[in-house]
CSV table of C-alpha atoms in Angstrom, one decimal:
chain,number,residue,atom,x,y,z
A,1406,UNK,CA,-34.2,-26.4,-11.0
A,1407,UNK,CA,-33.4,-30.1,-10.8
A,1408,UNK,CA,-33.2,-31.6,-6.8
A,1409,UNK,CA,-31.7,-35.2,-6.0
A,1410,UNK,CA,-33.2,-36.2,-2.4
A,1411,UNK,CA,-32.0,-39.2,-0.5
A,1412,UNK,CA,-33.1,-40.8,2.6
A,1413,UNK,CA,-30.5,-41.4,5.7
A,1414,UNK,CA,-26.7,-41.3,5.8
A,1415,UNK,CA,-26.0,-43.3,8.5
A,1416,UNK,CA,-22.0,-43.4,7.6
A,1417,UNK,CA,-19.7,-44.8,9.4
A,1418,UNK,CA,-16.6,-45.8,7.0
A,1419,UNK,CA,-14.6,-44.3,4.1
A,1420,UNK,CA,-15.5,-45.3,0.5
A,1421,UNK,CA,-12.6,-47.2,-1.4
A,1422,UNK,CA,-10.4,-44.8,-3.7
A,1423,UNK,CA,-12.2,-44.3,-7.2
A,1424,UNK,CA,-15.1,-47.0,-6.2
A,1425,UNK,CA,-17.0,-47.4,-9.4
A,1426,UNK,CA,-20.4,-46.8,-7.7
A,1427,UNK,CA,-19.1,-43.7,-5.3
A,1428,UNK,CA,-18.5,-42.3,-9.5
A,1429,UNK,CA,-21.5,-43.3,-10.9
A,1430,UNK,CA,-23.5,-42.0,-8.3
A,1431,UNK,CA,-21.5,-38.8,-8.5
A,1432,UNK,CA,-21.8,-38.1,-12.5
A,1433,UNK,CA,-25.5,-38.9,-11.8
A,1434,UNK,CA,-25.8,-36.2,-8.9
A,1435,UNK,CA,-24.0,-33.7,-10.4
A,1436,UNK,CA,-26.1,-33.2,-13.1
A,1437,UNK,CA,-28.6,-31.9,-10.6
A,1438,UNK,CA,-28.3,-28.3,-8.8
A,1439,UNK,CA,-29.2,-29.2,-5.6
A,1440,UNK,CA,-28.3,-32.2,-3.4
A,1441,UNK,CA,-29.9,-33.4,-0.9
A,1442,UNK,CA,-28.8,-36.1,2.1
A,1443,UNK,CA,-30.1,-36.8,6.3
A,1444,UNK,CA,-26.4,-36.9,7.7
A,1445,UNK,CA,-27.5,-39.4,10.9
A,1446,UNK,CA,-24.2,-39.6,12.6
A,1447,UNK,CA,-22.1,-37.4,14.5
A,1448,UNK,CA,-18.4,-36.3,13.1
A,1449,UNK,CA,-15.6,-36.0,15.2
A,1450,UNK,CA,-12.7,-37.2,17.3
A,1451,UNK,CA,-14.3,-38.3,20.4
A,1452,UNK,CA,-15.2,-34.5,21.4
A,1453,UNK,CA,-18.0,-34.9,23.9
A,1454,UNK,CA,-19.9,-37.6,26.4
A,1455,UNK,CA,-21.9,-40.3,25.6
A,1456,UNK,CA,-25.4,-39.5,26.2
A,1457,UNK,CA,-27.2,-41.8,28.7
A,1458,UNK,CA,-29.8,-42.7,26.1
A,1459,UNK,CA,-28.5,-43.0,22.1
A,1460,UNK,CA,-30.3,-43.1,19.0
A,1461,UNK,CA,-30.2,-46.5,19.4
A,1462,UNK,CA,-26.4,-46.8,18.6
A,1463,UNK,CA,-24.0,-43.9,19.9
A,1464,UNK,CA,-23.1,-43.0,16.2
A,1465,UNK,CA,-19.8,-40.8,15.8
A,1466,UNK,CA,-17.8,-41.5,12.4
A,1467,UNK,CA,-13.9,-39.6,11.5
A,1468,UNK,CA,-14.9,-36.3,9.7
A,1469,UNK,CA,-13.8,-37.4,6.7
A,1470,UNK,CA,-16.8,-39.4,6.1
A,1471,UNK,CA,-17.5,-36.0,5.4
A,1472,UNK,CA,-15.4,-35.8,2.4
A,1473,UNK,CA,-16.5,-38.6,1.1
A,1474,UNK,CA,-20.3,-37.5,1.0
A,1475,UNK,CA,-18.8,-34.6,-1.0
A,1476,UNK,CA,-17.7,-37.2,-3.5
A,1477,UNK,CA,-21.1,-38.0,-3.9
A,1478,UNK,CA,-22.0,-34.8,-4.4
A,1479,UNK,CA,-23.9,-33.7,-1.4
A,1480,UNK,CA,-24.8,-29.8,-1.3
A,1481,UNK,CA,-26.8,-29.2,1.8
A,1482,UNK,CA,-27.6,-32.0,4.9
A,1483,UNK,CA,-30.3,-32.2,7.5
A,1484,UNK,CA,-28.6,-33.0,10.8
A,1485,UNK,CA,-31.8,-33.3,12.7
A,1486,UNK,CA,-32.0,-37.0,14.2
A,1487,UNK,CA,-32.2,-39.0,16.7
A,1488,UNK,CA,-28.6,-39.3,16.8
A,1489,UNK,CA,-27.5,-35.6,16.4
A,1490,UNK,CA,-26.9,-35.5,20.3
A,1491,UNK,CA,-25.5,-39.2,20.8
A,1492,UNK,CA,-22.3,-37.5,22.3
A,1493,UNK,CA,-24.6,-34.6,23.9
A,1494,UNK,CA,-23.7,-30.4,23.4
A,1495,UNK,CA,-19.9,-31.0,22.8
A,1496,UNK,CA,-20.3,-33.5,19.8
A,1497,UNK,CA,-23.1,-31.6,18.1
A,1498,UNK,CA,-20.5,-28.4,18.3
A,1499,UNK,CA,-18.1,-30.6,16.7
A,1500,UNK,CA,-20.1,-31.9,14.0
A,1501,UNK,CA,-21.3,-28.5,13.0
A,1502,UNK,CA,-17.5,-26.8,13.1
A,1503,UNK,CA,-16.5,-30.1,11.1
A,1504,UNK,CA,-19.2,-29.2,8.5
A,1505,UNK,CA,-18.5,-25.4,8.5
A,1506,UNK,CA,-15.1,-26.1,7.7
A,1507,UNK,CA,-15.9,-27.7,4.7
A,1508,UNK,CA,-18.2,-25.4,3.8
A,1509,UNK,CA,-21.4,-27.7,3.8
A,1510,UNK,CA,-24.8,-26.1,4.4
A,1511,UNK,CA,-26.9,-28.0,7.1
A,1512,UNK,CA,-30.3,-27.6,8.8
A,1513,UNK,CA,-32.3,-29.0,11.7
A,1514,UNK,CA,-29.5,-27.9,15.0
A,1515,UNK,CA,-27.8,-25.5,16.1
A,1516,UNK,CA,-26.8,-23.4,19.3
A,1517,UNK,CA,-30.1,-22.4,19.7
A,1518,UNK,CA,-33.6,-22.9,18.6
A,1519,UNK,CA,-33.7,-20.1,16.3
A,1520,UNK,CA,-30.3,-21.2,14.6
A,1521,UNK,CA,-32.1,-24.7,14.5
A,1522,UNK,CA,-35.6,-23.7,13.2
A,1523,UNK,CA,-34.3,-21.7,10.6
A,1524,UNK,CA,-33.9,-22.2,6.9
A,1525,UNK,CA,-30.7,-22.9,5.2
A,1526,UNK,CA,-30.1,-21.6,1.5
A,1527,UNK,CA,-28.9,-23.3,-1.4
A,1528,UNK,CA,-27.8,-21.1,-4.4
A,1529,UNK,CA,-27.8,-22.4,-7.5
A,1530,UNK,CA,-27.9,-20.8,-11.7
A,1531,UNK,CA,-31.4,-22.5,-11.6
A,1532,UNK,CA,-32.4,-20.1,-8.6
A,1533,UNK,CA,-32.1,-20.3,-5.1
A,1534,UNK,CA,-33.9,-23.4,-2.0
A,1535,UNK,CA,-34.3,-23.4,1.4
A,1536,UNK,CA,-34.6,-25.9,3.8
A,1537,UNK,CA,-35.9,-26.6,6.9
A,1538,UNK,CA,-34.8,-29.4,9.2
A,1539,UNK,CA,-37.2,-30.7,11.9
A,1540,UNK,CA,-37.1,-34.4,14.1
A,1541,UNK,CA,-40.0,-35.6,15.8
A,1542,UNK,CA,-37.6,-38.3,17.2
A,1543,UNK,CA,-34.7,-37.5,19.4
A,1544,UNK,CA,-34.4,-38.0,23.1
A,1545,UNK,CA,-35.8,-35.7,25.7
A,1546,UNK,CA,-33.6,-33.1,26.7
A,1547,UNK,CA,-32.1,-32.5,23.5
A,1548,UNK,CA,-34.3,-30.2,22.5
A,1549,UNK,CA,-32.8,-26.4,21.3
A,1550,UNK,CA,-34.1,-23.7,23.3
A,1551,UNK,CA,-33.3,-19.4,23.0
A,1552,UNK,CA,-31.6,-17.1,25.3
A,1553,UNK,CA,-34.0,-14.4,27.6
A,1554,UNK,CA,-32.5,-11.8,29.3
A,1555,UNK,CA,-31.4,-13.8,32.4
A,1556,UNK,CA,-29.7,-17.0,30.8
A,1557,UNK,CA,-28.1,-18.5,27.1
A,1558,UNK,CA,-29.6,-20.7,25.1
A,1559,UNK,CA,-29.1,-24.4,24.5
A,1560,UNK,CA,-27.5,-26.1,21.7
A,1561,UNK,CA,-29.6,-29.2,20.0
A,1562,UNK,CA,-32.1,-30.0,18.0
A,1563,UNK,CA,-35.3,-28.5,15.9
A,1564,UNK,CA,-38.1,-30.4,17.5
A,1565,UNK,CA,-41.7,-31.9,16.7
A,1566,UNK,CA,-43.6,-33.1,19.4
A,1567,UNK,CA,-47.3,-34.7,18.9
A,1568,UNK,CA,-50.1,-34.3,21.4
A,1569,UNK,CA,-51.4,-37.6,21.8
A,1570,UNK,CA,-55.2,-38.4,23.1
A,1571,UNK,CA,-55.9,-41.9,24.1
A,1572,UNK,CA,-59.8,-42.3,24.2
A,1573,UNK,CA,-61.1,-45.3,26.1
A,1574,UNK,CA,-64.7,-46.7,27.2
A,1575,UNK,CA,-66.3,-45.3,30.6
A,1576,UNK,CA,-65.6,-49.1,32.0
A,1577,UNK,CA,-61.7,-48.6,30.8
A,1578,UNK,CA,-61.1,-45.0,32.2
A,1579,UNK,CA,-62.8,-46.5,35.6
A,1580,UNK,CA,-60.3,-49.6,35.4
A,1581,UNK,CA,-57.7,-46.8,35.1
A,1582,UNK,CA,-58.6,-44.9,37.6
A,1583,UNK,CA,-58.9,-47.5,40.4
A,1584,UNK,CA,-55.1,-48.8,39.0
A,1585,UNK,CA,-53.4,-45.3,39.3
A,1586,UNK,CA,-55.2,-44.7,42.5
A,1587,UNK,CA,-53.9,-48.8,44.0
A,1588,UNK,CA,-50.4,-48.3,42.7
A,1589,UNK,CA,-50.1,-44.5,43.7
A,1590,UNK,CA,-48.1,-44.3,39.9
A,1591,UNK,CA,-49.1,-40.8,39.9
A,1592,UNK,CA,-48.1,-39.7,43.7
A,1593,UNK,CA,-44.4,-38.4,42.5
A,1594,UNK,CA,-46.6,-36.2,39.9
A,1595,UNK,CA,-49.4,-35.1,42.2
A,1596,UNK,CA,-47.1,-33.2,44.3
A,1597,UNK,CA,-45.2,-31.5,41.8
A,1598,UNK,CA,-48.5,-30.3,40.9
A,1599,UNK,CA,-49.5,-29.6,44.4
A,1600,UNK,CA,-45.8,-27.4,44.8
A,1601,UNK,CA,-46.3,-25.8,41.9
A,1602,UNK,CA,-43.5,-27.1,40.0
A,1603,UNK,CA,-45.8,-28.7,37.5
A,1604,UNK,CA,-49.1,-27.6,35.9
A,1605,UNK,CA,-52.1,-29.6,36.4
A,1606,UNK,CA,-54.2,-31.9,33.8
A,1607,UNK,CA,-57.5,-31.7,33.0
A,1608,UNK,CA,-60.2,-33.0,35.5
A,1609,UNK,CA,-62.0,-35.3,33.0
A,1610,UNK,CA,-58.7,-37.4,32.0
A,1611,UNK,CA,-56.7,-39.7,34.5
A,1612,UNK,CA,-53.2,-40.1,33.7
A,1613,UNK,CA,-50.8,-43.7,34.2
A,1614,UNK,CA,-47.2,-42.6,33.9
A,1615,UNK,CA,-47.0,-40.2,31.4
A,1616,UNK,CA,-50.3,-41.5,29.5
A,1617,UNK,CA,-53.2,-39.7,29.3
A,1618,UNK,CA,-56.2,-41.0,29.0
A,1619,UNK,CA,-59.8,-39.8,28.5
A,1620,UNK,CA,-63.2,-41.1,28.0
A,1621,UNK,CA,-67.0,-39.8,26.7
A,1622,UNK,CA,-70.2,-41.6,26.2
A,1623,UNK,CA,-69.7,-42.4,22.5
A,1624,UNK,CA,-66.8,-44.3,22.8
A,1625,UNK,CA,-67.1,-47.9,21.2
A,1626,UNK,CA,-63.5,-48.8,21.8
A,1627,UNK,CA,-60.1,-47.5,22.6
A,1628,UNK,CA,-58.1,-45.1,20.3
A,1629,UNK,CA,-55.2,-43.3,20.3
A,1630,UNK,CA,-55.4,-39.8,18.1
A,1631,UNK,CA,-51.8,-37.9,17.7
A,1632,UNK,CA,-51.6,-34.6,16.4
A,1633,UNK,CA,-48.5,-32.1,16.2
A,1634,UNK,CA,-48.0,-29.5,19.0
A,1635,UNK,CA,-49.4,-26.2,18.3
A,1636,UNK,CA,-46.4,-24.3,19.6
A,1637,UNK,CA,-43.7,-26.5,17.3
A,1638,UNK,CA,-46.2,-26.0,14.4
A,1639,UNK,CA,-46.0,-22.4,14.8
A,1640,UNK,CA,-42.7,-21.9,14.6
A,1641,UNK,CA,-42.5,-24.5,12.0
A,1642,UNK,CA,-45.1,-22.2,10.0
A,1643,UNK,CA,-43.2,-19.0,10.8
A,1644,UNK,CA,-39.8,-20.5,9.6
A,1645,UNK,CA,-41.6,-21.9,5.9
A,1646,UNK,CA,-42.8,-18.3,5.7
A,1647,UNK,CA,-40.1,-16.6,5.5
A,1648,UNK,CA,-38.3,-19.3,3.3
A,1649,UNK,CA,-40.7,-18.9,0.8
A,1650,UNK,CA,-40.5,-15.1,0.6
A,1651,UNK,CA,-37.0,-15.8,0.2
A,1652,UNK,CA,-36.4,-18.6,-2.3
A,1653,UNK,CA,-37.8,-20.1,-5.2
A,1654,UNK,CA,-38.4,-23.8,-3.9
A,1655,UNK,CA,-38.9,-24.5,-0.2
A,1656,UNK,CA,-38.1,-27.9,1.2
A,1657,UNK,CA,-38.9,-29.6,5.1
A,1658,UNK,CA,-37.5,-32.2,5.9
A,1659,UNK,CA,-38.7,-34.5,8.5
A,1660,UNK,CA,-37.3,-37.0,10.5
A,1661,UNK,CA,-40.1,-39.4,12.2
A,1662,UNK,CA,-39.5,-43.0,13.4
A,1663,UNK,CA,-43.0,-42.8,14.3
A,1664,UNK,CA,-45.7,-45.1,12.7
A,1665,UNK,CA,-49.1,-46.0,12.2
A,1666,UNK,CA,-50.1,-48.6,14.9
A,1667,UNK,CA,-47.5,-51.2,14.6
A,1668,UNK,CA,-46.6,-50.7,10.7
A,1669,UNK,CA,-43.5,-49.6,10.3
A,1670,UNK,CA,-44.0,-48.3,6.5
A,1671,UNK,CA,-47.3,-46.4,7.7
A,1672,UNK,CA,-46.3,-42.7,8.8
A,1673,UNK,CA,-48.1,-41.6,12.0
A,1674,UNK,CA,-51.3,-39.5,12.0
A,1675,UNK,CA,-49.3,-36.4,13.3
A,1676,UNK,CA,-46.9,-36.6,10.6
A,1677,UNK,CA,-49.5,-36.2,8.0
A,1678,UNK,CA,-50.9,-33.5,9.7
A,1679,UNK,CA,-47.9,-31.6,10.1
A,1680,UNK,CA,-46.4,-32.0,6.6
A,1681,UNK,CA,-50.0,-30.8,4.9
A,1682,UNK,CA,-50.0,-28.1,7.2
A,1683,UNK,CA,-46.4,-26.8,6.1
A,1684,UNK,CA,-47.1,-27.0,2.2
A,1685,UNK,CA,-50.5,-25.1,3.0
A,1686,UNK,CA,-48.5,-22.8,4.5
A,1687,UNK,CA,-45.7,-22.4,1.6
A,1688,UNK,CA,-43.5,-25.3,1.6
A,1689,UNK,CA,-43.2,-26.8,-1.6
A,1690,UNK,CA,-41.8,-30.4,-1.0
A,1691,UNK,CA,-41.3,-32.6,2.3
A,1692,UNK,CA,-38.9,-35.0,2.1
A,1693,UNK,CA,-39.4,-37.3,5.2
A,1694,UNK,CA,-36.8,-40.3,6.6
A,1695,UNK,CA,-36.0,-42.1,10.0
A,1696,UNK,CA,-37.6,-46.0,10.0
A,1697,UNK,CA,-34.7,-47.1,7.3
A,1698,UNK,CA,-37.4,-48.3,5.0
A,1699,UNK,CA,-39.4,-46.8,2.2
A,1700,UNK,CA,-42.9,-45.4,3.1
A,1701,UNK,CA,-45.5,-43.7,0.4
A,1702,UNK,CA,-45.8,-40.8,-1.7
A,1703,UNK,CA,-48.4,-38.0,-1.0
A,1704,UNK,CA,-49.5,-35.6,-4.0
A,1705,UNK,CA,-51.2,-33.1,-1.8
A,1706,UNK,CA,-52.4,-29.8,-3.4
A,1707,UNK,CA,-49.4,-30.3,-6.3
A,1708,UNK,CA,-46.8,-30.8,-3.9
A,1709,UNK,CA,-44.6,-33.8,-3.3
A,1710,UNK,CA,-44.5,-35.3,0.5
A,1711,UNK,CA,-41.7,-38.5,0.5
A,1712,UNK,CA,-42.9,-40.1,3.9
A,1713,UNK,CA,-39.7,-41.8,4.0
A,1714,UNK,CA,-36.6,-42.2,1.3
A,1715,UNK,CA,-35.0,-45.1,3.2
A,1716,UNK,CA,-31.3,-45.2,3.4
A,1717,UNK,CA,-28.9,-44.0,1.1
A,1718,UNK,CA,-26.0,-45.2,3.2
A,1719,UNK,CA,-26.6,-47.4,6.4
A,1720,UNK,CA,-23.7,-48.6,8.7
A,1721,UNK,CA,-25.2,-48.8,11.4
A,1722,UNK,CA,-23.1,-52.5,12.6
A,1723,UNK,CA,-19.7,-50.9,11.5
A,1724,UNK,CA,-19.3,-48.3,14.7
A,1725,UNK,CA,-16.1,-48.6,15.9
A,1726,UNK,CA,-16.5,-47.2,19.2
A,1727,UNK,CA,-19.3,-47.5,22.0
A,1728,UNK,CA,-19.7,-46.5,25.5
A,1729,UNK,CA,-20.2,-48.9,28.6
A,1730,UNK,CA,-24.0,-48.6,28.7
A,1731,UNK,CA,-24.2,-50.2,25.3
A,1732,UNK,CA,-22.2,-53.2,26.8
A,1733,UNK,CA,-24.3,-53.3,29.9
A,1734,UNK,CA,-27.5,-53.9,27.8
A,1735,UNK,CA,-26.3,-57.3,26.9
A,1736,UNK,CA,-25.0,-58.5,29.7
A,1737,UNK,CA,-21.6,-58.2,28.2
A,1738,UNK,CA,-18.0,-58.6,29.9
A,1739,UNK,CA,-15.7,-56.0,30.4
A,1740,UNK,CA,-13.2,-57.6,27.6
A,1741,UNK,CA,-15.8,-57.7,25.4
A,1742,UNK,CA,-15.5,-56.2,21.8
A,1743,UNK,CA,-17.3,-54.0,19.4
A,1744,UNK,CA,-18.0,-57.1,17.3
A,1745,UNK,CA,-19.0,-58.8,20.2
A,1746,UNK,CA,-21.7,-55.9,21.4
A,1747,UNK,CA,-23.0,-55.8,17.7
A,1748,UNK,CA,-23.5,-59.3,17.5
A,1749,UNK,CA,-25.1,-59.7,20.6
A,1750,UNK,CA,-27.8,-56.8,19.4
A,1751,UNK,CA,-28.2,-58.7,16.4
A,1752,UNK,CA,-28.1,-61.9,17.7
A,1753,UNK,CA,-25.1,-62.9,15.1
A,1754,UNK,CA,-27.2,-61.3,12.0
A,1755,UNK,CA,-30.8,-62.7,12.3
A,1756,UNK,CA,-32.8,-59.7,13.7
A,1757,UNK,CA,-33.2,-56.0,13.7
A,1758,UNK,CA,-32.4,-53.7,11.0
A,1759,UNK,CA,-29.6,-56.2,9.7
A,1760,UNK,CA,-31.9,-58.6,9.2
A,1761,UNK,CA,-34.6,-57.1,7.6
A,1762,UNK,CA,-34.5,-57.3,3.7
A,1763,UNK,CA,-36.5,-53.6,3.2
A,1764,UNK,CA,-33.7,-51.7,4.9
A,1765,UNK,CA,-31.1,-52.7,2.1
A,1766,UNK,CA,-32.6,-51.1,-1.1
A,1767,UNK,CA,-34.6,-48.0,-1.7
A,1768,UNK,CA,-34.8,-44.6,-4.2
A,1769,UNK,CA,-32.7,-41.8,-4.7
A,1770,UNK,CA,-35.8,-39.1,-5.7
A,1771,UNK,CA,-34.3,-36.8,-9.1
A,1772,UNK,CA,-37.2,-33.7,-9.5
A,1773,UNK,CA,-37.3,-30.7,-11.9
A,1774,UNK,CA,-39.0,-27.8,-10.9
A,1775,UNK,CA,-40.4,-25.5,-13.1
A,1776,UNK,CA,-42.3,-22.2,-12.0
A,1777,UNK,CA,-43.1,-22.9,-8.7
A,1778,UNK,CA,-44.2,-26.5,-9.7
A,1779,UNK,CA,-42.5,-30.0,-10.3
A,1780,UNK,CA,-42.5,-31.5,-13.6
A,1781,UNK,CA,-41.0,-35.0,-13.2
A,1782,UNK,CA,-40.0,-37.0,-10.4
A,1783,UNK,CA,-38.3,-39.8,-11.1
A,1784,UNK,CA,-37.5,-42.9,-8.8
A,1785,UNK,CA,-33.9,-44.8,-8.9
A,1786,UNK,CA,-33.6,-47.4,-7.0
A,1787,UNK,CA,-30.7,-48.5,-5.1
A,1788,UNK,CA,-29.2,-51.5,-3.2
A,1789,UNK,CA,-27.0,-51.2,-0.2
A,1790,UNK,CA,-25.6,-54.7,-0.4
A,1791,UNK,CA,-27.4,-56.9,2.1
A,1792,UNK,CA,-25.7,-59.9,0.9
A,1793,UNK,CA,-22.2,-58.9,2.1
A,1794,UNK,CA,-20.4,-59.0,5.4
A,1795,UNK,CA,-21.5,-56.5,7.5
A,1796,UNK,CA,-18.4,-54.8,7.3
A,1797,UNK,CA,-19.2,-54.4,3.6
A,1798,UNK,CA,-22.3,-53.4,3.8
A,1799,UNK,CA,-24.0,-50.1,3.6
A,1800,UNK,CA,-23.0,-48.4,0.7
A,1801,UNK,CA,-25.4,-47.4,-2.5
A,1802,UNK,CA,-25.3,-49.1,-5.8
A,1803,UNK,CA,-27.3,-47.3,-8.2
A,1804,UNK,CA,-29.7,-50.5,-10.0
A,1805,UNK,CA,-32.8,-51.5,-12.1
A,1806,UNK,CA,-34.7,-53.5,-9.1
A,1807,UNK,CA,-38.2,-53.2,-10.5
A,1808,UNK,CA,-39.1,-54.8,-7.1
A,1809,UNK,CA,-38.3,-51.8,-4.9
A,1810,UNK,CA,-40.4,-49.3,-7.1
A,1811,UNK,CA,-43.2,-52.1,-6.8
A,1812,UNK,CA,-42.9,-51.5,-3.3
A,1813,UNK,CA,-43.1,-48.1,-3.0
A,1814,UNK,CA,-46.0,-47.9,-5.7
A,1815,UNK,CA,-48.0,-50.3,-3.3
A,1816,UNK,CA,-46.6,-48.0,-0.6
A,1817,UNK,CA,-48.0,-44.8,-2.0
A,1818,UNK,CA,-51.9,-46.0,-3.8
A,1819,UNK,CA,-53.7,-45.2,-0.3
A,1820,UNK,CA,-52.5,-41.7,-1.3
A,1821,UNK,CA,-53.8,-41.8,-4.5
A,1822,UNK,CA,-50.4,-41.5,-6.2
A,1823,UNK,CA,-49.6,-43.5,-9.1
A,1824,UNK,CA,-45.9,-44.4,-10.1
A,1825,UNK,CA,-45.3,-46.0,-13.2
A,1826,UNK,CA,-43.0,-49.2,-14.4
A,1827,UNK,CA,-39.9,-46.6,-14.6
A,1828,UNK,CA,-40.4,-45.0,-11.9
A,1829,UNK,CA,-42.0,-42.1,-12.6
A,1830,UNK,CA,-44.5,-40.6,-10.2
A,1831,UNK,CA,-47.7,-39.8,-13.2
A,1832,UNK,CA,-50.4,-38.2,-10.4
């Protein structure tokens, strides 16, 4: 079985009529059963509300973007982001009956949790995948939830959360203490507690906000230690089971902006932990994406984790509509235009994502499985055209840039994967 994975498809504009690249990359796909893109956009005609808090742009394309990732070759889509509710219940309903209609598999959302969490299956003459589709980033309430016997379920999103423990000295956690007791920043939460409406923390940890914080007589130094929520992991686990009872190759894929300290191209701690613990428990590749950039390879116990692909397409400045809020944000006037709201984010091209030279090339992943086990996996890279005007930019050209798989070799050592001059991942 042969599977092409890419990183994000954060379209927002048609291809040109019989593009040279859109073909190349086709005839390359194609030869390939299985195909494999993150759809981070909503599609539809302005079906839904703006949410109050986006993705980081409110990202709704014309369905037929859709078509054109079809022309690519595209046979199954994760559509677990943090942009799969940018336009809330109404425009996730209309992204999936846009995909249904075209009769493209997708995982990661649904109407309810249980319709999110589980897999989605690819038949092919080489044998049959599932996916999974999971985000640890999204917004809160857009989490999918089940019926009970009193009320429906909710439409949205298959969800990861992390546990997070921030250890600090016995001088810090006293510092703490005093601020949260002279600000009252906990008062609102107290009560809630007190009313019952809330459940209580632990007794040994003080909490600022939402932070919680925790000391013990060894401690040297602050830390923070993350690790994935033991509820999410079990369903996670349950779902993975039952894929692999029911297909030859099982894939997760992830979607995590979350990071290592302050390094982007790091993956965080919980991440690690979460996508060991789904190939112990069957899973046979994870296929991670969400910071638009490349981050490393992990060979763990034979099996593939791709802590990031990057983008495969990123328009991300070529929205053509957005709500008032956006304007707001930057202090923008009422006659203000799109143009003017993304050059105000981008201050006219020279930061963010625009700006940053990683998020304009990356790999499209091409694997063979054989019994259970891959047999090659093979890096191409490609270059999204940072160069152009933004309103050209975005699309994949499939090239030789022996820089990129530099980079993601560099990326992937601390794993102890290896990945040779052609791209080829060797251990």
């Amino acid at each position: 079985m042969r599977i092409i994975l890419t990183g994000d498809s954060f379209i927002t504009r048609r291809t040109a009529h019989d593009d040279p690249a859109v073909n190349e990359l086709h005839d390359y796909f194609t030869k390939a059963d299985i195909r494999f893109t993150n759809l981070e956009v909503t599609t539809h005609d302005h079906q839904g509300y703006p949410a109050p808090v986006s993705g980081g742009t409110w990202a709704m394309a014309p369905p037929n973007v859709l078509d054109d990732l079809l022309q690519y070759g595209f046979t199954i889509m994760n559509i677990a982001n943090n942009h799969t509710l940018d336009y809330l219940h109404d425009g996730l309903l209309a992204t999936e009956k846009e995909l249904t209609a075209r009769d493209i598999p997708y995982a990661g959302a649904g109407r309810t949790l249980t319709d999110a969490n589980s897999p989605r299956y690819v038949e092919t003459k080489a044998g049959r995948a599932a996916f999974i589709g999971v985000t640890s980033t999204y917004s809160s309430g857009w989490e999918a939830s089940d019926a009970n016997r009193y009320v429906s379920g909710r439409p949205g999103v298959n969800f990861l959360r992390s546990d997070a423990k921030h250890v600090v000295t016995n001088e810090q956690f006293q510092v703490l203490k005093d601020v949260a007791s002279a600000t009252s920043i906990n008062s609102d939460q107290e009560l809630l507690v007190k009313e019952g409406f809330e459940l209580g923390g632990d007794g040994d940890e003080v909490t600022v906000g939402n932070i919680r914080f925790t000391t013990s007589e060894n401690v040297k130094g602050a830390s923070r230690v993350r690790e994935p929520h033991k509820a999410d992991m079990k369903r996670l686990i349950a779902s993975v089971n039952e894929a692999k009872r029911q297909a030859d190759v099982v894939v997760v894929s992830i979607h995590s902006h979350e990071m290592t300290g302050t390094a982007k191209d790091q993956p965080a701690d919980f991440i690690q932990q979460a996508a060991k613990a789904l190939i112990d428990a069957g899973a046979d590749c994870i296929v991670g994406h969400g910071p638009h950039i490349l981050r490393g390879i992990d060979i763990y116990k034979g099996k593939p984790i791709f802590y990031s692909l990057g983008n495969f397409i990123f328009q991300n400045d070529s929205v053509t509509h957005l709500p008032k809020a956006f304007f707001d944000k930057y202090g923008l006037a009422e006659e203000a235009t799109i143009a003017d709201a993304l050059d105000a984010r981008s201050h006219g091209g020279t930061k963010g994502l625009i700006a940053n030279d990683d998020v304009w090339t990356s790999v499209v992943v091409d694997m063979t499985w054989e019994n259970d086990q891959w047999t090659q996996i093979s890096l191409r890279p490609i270059d999204l055209g940072k160069d152009k005007p933004r309103y050209q930019m975005g699309f994949p050209t499939l090239t030789n840039d022996q820089e990129v798989i530099n980079r993601i070799g560099r990326l992937s050592e601390p794993f102890g994967t290896k990945i040779n001059k052609d791209g080829e991942v060797v251990c």
